[in-house]
Short mmCIF file of C-alpha atoms and ligand atoms in Angstrom, two decimals:
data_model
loop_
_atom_site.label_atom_id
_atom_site.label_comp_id
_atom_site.label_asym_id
_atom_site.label_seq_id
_atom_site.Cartn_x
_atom_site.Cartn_y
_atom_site.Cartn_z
CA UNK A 1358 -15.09 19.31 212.33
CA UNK A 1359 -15.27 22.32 209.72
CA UNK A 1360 -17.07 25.42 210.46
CA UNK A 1361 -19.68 24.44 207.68
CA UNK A 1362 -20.81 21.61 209.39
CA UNK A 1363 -20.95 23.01 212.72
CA UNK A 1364 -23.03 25.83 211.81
CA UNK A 1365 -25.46 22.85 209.76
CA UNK A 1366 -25.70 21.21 213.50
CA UNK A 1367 -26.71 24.17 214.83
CA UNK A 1368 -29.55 24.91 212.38
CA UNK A 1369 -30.67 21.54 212.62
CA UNK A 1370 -30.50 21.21 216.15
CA UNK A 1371 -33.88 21.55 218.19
CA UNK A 1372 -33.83 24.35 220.30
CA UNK A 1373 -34.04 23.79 224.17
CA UNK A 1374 -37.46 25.39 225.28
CA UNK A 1375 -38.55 25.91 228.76
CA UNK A 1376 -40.89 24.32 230.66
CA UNK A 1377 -43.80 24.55 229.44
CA UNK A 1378 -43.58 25.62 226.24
CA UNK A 1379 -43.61 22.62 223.33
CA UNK A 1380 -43.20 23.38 220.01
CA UNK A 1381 -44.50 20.11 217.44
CA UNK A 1382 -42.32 21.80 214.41
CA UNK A 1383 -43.93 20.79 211.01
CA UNK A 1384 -47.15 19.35 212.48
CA UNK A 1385 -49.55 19.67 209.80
CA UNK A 1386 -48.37 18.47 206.08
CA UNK A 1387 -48.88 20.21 203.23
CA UNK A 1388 -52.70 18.38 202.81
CA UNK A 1389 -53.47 19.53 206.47
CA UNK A 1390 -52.33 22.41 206.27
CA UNK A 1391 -54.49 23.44 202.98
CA UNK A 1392 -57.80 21.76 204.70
CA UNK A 1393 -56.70 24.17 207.58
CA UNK A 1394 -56.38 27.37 205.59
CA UNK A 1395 -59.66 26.49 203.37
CA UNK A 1396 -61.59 26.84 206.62
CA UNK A 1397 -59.92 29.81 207.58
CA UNK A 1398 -60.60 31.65 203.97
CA UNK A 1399 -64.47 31.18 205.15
CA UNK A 1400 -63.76 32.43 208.49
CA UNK A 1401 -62.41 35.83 206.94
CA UNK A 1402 -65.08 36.49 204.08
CA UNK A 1403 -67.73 36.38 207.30
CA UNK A 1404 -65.25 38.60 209.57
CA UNK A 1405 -63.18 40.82 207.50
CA UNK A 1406 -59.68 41.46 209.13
CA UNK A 1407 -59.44 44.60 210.42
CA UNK A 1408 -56.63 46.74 212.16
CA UNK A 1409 -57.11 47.55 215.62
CA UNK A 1410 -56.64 51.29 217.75
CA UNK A 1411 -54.95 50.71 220.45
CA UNK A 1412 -55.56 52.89 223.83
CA UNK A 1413 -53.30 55.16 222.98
CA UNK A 1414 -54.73 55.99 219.35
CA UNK A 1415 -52.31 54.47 217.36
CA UNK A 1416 -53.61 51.79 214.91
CA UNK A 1417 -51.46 48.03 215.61
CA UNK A 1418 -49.15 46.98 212.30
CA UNK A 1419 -50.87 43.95 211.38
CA UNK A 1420 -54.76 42.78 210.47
CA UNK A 1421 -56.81 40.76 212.67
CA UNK A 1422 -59.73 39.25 213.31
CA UNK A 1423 -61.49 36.24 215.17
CA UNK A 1424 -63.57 33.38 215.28
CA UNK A 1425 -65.74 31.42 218.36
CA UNK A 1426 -68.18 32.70 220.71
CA UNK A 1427 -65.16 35.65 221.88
CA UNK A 1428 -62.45 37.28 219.91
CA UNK A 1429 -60.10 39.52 221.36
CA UNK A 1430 -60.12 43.15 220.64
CA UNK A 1431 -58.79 46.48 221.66
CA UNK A 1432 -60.06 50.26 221.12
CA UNK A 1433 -59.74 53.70 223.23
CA UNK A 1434 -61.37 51.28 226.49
CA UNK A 1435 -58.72 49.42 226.53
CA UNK A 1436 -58.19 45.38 225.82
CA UNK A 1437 -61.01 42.59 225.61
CA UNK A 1438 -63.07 39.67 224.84
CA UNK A 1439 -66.45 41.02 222.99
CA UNK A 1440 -68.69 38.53 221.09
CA UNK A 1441 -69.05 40.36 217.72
CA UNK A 1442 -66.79 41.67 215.29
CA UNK A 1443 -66.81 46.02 215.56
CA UNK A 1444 -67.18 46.48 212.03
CA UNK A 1445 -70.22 44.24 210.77
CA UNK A 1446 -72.07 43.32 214.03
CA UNK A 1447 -72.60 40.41 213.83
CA UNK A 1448 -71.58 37.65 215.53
CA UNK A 1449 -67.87 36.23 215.51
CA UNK A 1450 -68.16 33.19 213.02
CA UNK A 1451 -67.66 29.61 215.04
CA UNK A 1452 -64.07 28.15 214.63
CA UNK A 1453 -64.23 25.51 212.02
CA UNK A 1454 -64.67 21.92 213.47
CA UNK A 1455 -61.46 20.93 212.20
CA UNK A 1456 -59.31 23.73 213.06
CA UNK A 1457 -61.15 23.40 216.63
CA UNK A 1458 -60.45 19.56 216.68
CA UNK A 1459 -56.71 20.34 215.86
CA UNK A 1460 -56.19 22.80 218.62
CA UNK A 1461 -57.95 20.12 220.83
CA UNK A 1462 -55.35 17.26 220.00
CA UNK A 1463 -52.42 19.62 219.92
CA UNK A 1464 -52.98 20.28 223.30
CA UNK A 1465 -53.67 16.75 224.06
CA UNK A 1466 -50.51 15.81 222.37
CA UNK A 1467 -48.69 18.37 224.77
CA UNK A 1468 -50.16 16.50 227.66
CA UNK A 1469 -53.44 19.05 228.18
CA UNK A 1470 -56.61 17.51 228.43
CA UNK A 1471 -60.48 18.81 228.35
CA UNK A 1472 -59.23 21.82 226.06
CA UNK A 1473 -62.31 23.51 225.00
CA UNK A 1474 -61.41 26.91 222.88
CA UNK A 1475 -64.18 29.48 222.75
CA UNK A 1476 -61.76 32.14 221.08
CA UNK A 1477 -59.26 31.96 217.88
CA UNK A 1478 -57.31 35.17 217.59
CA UNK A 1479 -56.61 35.59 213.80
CA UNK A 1480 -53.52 37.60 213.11
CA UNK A 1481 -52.45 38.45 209.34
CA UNK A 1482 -48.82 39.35 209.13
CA UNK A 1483 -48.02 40.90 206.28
CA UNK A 1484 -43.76 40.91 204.59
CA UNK A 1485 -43.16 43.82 207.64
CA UNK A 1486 -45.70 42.51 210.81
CA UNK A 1487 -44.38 42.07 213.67
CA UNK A 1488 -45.44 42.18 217.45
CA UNK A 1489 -44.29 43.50 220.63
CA UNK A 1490 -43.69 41.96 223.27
CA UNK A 1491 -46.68 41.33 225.76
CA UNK A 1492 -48.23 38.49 227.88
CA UNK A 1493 -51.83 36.85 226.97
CA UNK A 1494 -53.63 38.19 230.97
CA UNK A 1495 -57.16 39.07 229.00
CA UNK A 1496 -58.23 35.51 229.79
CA UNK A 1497 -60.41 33.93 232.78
CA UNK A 1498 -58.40 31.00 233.74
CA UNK A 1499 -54.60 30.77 233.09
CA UNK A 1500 -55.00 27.33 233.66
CA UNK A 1501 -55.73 26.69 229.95
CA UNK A 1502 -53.07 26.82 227.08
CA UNK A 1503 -52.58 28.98 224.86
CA UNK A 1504 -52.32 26.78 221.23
CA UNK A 1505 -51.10 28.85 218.36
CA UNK A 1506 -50.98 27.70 214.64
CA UNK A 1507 -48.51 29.11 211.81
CA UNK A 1508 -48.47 29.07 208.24
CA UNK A 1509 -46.51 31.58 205.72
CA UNK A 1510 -43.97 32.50 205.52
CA UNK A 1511 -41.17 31.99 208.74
CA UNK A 1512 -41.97 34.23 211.76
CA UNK A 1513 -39.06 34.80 214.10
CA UNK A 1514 -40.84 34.33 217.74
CA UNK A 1515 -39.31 36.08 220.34
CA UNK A 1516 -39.32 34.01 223.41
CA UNK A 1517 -39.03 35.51 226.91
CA UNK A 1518 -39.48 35.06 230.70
CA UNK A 1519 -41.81 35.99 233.19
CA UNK A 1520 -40.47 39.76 233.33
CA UNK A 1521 -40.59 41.53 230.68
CA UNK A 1522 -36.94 42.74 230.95
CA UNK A 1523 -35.73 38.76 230.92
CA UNK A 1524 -33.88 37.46 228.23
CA UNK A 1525 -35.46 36.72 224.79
CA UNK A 1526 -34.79 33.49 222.84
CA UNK A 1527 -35.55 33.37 218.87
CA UNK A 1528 -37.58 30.93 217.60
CA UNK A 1529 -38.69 30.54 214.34
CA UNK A 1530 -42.23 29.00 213.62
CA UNK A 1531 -42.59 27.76 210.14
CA UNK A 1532 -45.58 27.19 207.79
CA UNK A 1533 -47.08 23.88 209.42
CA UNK A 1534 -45.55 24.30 213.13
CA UNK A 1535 -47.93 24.11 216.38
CA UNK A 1536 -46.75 26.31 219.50
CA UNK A 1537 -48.46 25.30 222.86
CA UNK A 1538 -47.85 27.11 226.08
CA UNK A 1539 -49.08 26.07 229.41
CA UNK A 1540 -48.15 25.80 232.91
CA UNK A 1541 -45.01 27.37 233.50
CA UNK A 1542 -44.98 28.49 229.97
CA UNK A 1543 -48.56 29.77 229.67
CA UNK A 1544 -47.65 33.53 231.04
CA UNK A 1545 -43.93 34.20 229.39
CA UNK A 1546 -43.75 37.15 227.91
CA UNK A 1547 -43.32 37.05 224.00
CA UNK A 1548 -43.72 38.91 220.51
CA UNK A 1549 -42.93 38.09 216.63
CA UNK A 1550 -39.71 40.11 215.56
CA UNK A 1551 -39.93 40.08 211.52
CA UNK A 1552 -41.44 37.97 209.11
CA UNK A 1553 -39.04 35.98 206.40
CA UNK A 1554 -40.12 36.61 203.25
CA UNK A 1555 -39.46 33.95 201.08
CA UNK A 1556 -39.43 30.97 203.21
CA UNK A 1557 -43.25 30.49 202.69
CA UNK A 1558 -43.83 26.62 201.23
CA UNK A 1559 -47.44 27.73 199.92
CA UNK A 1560 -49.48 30.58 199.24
CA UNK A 1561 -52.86 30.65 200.35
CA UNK A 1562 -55.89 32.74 199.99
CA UNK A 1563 -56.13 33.11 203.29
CA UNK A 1564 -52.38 33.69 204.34
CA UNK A 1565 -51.27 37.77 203.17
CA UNK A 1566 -48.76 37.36 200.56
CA UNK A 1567 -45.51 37.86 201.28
CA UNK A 1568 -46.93 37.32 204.67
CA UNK A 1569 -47.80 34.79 207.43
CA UNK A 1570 -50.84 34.09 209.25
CA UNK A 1571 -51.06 32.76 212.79
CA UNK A 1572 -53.74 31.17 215.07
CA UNK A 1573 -53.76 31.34 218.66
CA UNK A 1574 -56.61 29.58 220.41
CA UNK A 1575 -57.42 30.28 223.95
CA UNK A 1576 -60.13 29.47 226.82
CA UNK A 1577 -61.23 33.24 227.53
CA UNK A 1578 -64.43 32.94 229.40
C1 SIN B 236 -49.86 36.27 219.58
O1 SIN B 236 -49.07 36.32 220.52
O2 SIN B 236 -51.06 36.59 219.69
C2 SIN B 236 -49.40 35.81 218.23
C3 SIN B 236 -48.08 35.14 218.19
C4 SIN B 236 -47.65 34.72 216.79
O3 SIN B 236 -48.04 35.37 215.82
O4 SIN B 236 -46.89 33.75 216.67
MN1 MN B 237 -49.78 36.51 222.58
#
């Protein structure tokens, strides 16, 4: 076998996850996915994406924001669930019915049922996002997934253990792809290394340019 051909197996070949953690790669076509990101444009006009101070001061690389009855945020108290967005007061904006009913039948389709998100973290990558590594501990019951949505351009997931010194596995979620942890994989520690530029099927609106946008929905109350 040539080495061209071996290195095409590789790239084709489905990574082995752990436990846990199921990956539906290319989950939403290209009419889904627009349906999708048409909600999500309404969800940021009513909750501008904003960039968050963390404790220590220092502002986070990329944009955020949220919709359901919590979104996650972070300033000199430290990290939480509030019910309004900082900058406008009001009220986070409810997650769409169909992105909701998505999340709800990804999880199903991982083998979760009776997943009822109240929070959708919205995070805007732009060509040089990334994030560091961290674990998702802000929520009541880790009994619930977490169900996380990409579309953009490719972002290189770093995949890692239950310490945060454990091995980390690359794994890169594409415009389209579905990401569910639970169980065993609900508390692994993980991050997004880089964004690809130029792997992007679609622009969007609502996706930064040269950039990716990802969902993560979660039970937080
Ligand atoms: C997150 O961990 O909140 C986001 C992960 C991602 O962007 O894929
Ligand atoms: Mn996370």
């Amino acid at each position: 076998m040539g080495a061209a051909l071996q290195g095409d197996l590789f790239a084709t070949a489905a990574p082995a996850l752990p436990p846990g953690i199921a990956l539906l790669r290319g989950h939403f076509g290209p009419a889904d996915s627009r349906g999708l990101l048409d909600d999500m444009a309404d969800v940021l006009a009513a909750a501008p994406p904003y960039r968050l101070r963390l404790k220590s001061g220092a502002f986070m690389i990329n944009r955020l924001t949220n919709c359901g009855a919590l979104g996650w945020h972070s300033d000199e108290k430290g990290y939480r669930y509030i019910d309004r967005h900082p900058g406008t007061g009001a009220p986070w904006p409810p997650i769409p019915a169909r992105l909701k009913q998505a999340a709800i039948a990804a999880a199903e389709a991982c083998g979760v049922a009776g997943f009822d998100p109240d929070a959708c973290l919205v995070n805007l990558y732009a060509a040089d996002g990334r994030m560091n590594l961290h674990q998702d501990h802000d929520e009541a019951d880790f009994g619930w997934p977490i169900v996380s949505f990409s579309f953009g351009n490719d972002g290189i997931f770093a995949l890692g253990g239950g310490r945060r010194r454990d091995r980390v596995q690359p794994l890169a979620l594409r415009h389209g792809d579905v990401l569910v942890m639970h169980g065993p994989g609900r508390m692994l520690f993980h991050g997004v290394k880089k964004i690809v530029p130029g792997t992007a099927p679609a622009a969007h609106p609502a996706i930064p340019p040269e950039g990716r946008l990802n969902l993560t929905f979660r039970r937080a109350a």
